[in-house]
Amino acid sequence: RKEVEQDPGPFNVPEGATVAFNCTYSNSASQSFFWYRQDCRKEPKLLMSVYSSGNEDGRFTAQLNRASQYISLLIRDSKLSDSATYLCVVTFLTGANNLFFGTGTRLTVIP
Amino acid sequence: DVKVTQSSRYLVKRTGEKVFLECVQDMDHENMFWYRQDPGLGLRLIYFSYDVKMKEKGDIPEGYSVSREKKERFSLILESASTNQTSMYLCASSPPRTGDEKLLFGSGTQLSVL
C-alpha cells in the first residue's frame, strides 16, 4: 500500500468551475501536509501548506481530516492558468526519509 | 531571488558512462535532496544530505552515489549509466527539519541514457 495516494485524473473542468481533489495517507502519525503544483516539464512548486484548522489562499482552500486520514484541495472559479498537476506531500517526524509524495492529480481547465 | 540551480536541463548519455549531475543552492540550507520522477510513479527519493559530507540513502539508491563537499553543492553520480536510469532528476533543498519542511526544487535535468 502506498503511503500517499491520489486520483491521477485527469480532471477536465470548464473555466469558472469549482474542482476538488483528495489525497489519502496511510500513516496516522503524519505531521505536516502540503500541496505542490507542477506544470508540464517543470519542477514542483509549493502551493500551500495544510493546517489542522484548514487554510485559504484566494481561490484555493486546503483542508485536513485526520480522522479519515485525507487532505483536500478546493479550487474555486478555475482559471486556464490553473491547469497543472497537483502533488500531495505528507511528512513524518520520525524516519530518515520523512517526506512522501503522491503521484499527482492532473487538472486541465477548458475555455 | 533565492534558487536551486541544476547544471543541465537536458542530458544524453550512453550506457556505461559515468554521469555527474550538479546542484547548487544559494539559501544556506542544511538539507539537500535528489529525486527522480517517472510517469505514474511520482517522485522517489534517491539520496539526501543533512550536512556537509553527510549522506543518507533514500528509497532507490542503487546505481547512484552522491557527494556533498560544500554546503551549497550536492552532486548525484551515476557510476555506470543504464537505460533504466532515463528519467527526470530533481534536486531540492530545505532548511533544518522543523516539522514543517518545505522543499525548493531546481528546474530538473531530463536524462536520457541510450
Tab-separated table of C-alpha atoms in Angstrom, chain A:
chain	number	residue	atom	x	y	z
A	1	ARG	CA	0.000	0.000	0.000
A	2	LYS	CA	1.323	3.420	-0.924
A	3	GLU	CA	1.964	5.947	1.822
A	4	VAL	CA	0.161	8.668	-0.101
A	5	GLU	CA	-2.481	8.107	-2.755
A	6	GLN	CA	-4.100	10.457	-5.207
A	7	ASP	CA	-6.558	10.047	-8.035
A	8	PRO	CA	-4.375	10.674	-11.115
A	9	GLY	CA	-7.261	12.177	-13.053
A	10	PRO	CA	-7.273	13.841	-15.470
A	11	PHE	CA	-9.862	16.267	-14.248
A	12	ASN	CA	-11.157	18.328	-17.157
A	13	VAL	CA	-13.254	21.263	-15.988
A	14	PRO	CA	-14.620	24.396	-17.678
A	15	GLU	CA	-13.378	27.837	-16.722
A	16	GLY	CA	-15.144	29.156	-13.667
A	17	ALA	CA	-15.917	25.730	-12.273
A	18	THR	CA	-15.105	24.562	-8.765
A	19	VAL	CA	-12.987	21.436	-8.506
A	20	ALA	CA	-11.737	19.441	-5.541
A	21	PHE	CA	-9.010	16.840	-5.133
A	22	ASN	CA	-8.425	14.474	-2.272
A	23	CYS	CA	-5.284	12.778	-1.091
A	24	THR	CA	-5.246	9.914	1.402
A	25	TYR	CA	-2.315	8.961	3.612
A	26	SER	CA	-1.678	5.727	5.448
A	27	ASN	CA	0.396	6.778	8.458
A	28	SER	CA	-1.686	8.241	11.262
A	29	ALA	CA	1.496	9.754	12.747
A	30	SER	CA	1.841	12.106	9.775
A	31	GLN	CA	2.660	15.603	10.925
A	32	SER	CA	2.837	18.038	8.044
A	33	PHE	CA	0.901	18.285	4.813
A	34	PHE	CA	1.408	20.270	1.655
A	35	TRP	CA	0.070	20.778	-1.830
A	36	TYR	CA	2.583	21.366	-4.607
A	37	ARG	CA	1.813	22.436	-8.145
A	38	GLN	CA	3.796	21.113	-11.101
A	39	ASP	CA	3.463	22.491	-14.606
A	40	CYS	CA	4.285	20.318	-17.578
A	41	ARG	CA	8.042	19.634	-17.770
A	42	LYS	CA	8.722	21.979	-14.871
A	43	GLU	CA	9.682	21.469	-11.250
A	44	PRO	CA	7.145	21.186	-8.419
A	45	LYS	CA	6.467	24.396	-6.538
A	46	LEU	CA	4.876	24.790	-3.154
A	47	LEU	CA	1.257	25.867	-3.486
A	48	MET	CA	0.211	25.844	0.139
A	49	SER	CA	0.638	24.140	3.470
A	50	VAL	CA	-2.339	22.375	5.008
A	51	TYR	CA	-3.069	23.201	8.618
A	52	SER	CA	-5.312	21.355	11.037
A	53	SER	CA	-7.774	24.228	11.065
A	54	GLY	CA	-7.805	24.441	7.286
A	55	ASN	CA	-6.487	27.370	5.333
A	56	GLU	CA	-7.427	29.514	2.401
A	57	ASP	CA	-5.364	31.447	-0.117
A	58	GLY	CA	-7.517	33.328	-2.583
A	59	ARG	CA	-9.394	30.804	-4.695
A	60	PHE	CA	-7.616	27.861	-3.073
A	61	THR	CA	-8.749	26.129	0.111
A	62	ALA	CA	-6.907	23.262	1.764
A	63	GLN	CA	-8.343	21.070	4.494
A	64	LEU	CA	-7.128	18.239	6.671
A	65	ASN	CA	-9.254	15.410	8.008
A	66	ARG	CA	-7.142	13.454	10.491
A	67	ALA	CA	-9.910	11.052	11.455
A	68	SER	CA	-10.270	9.836	7.877
A	69	GLN	CA	-6.617	10.498	7.003
A	70	TYR	CA	-7.016	12.661	3.963
A	71	ILE	CA	-6.321	16.182	2.807
A	72	SER	CA	-8.207	18.094	0.181
A	73	LEU	CA	-7.632	20.980	-2.190
A	74	LEU	CA	-10.545	23.039	-3.470
A	75	ILE	CA	-10.142	25.441	-6.362
A	76	ARG	CA	-12.929	27.913	-6.968
A	77	ASP	CA	-13.550	29.890	-10.158
A	78	SER	CA	-10.993	27.832	-12.120
A	79	LYS	CA	-8.705	29.702	-14.499
A	80	LEU	CA	-6.921	28.378	-17.557
A	81	SER	CA	-3.675	29.030	-15.702
A	82	ASP	CA	-4.685	26.540	-13.011
A	83	SER	CA	-4.029	23.702	-15.469
A	84	ALA	CA	-1.237	21.670	-13.888
A	85	THR	CA	-0.549	18.559	-11.847
A	86	TYR	CA	-1.185	18.911	-8.132
A	87	LEU	CA	1.027	16.862	-5.819
A	88	CYS	CA	0.148	15.955	-2.276
A	89	VAL	CA	3.078	15.730	0.171
A	90	VAL	CA	2.984	14.248	3.648
A	91	THR	CA	5.804	14.314	6.173
A	92	PHE	CA	6.544	12.294	9.270
A	93	LEU	CA	8.734	13.454	12.100
A	94	THR	CA	10.400	10.094	12.539
A	95	GLY	CA	12.487	8.221	9.992
A	96	ALA	CA	15.295	9.459	7.822
A	97	ASN	CA	13.063	9.599	4.780
A	98	ASN	CA	10.203	11.650	6.112
A	99	LEU	CA	8.607	13.113	3.014
A	100	PHE	CA	6.175	11.171	0.865
A	101	PHE	CA	4.825	12.402	-2.440
A	102	GLY	CA	1.629	11.408	-4.124
A	103	THR	CA	1.814	10.710	-7.839
A	104	GLY	CA	-0.233	13.800	-8.572
A	105	THR	CA	-3.643	14.739	-9.911
A	106	ARG	CA	-3.738	16.302	-13.337
A	107	LEU	CA	-6.104	19.221	-13.878
A	108	THR	CA	-6.999	20.734	-17.226
A	109	VAL	CA	-9.185	23.826	-17.283
A	110	ILE	CA	-11.019	24.149	-20.588
A	111	PRO	CA	-12.050	27.500	-22.141
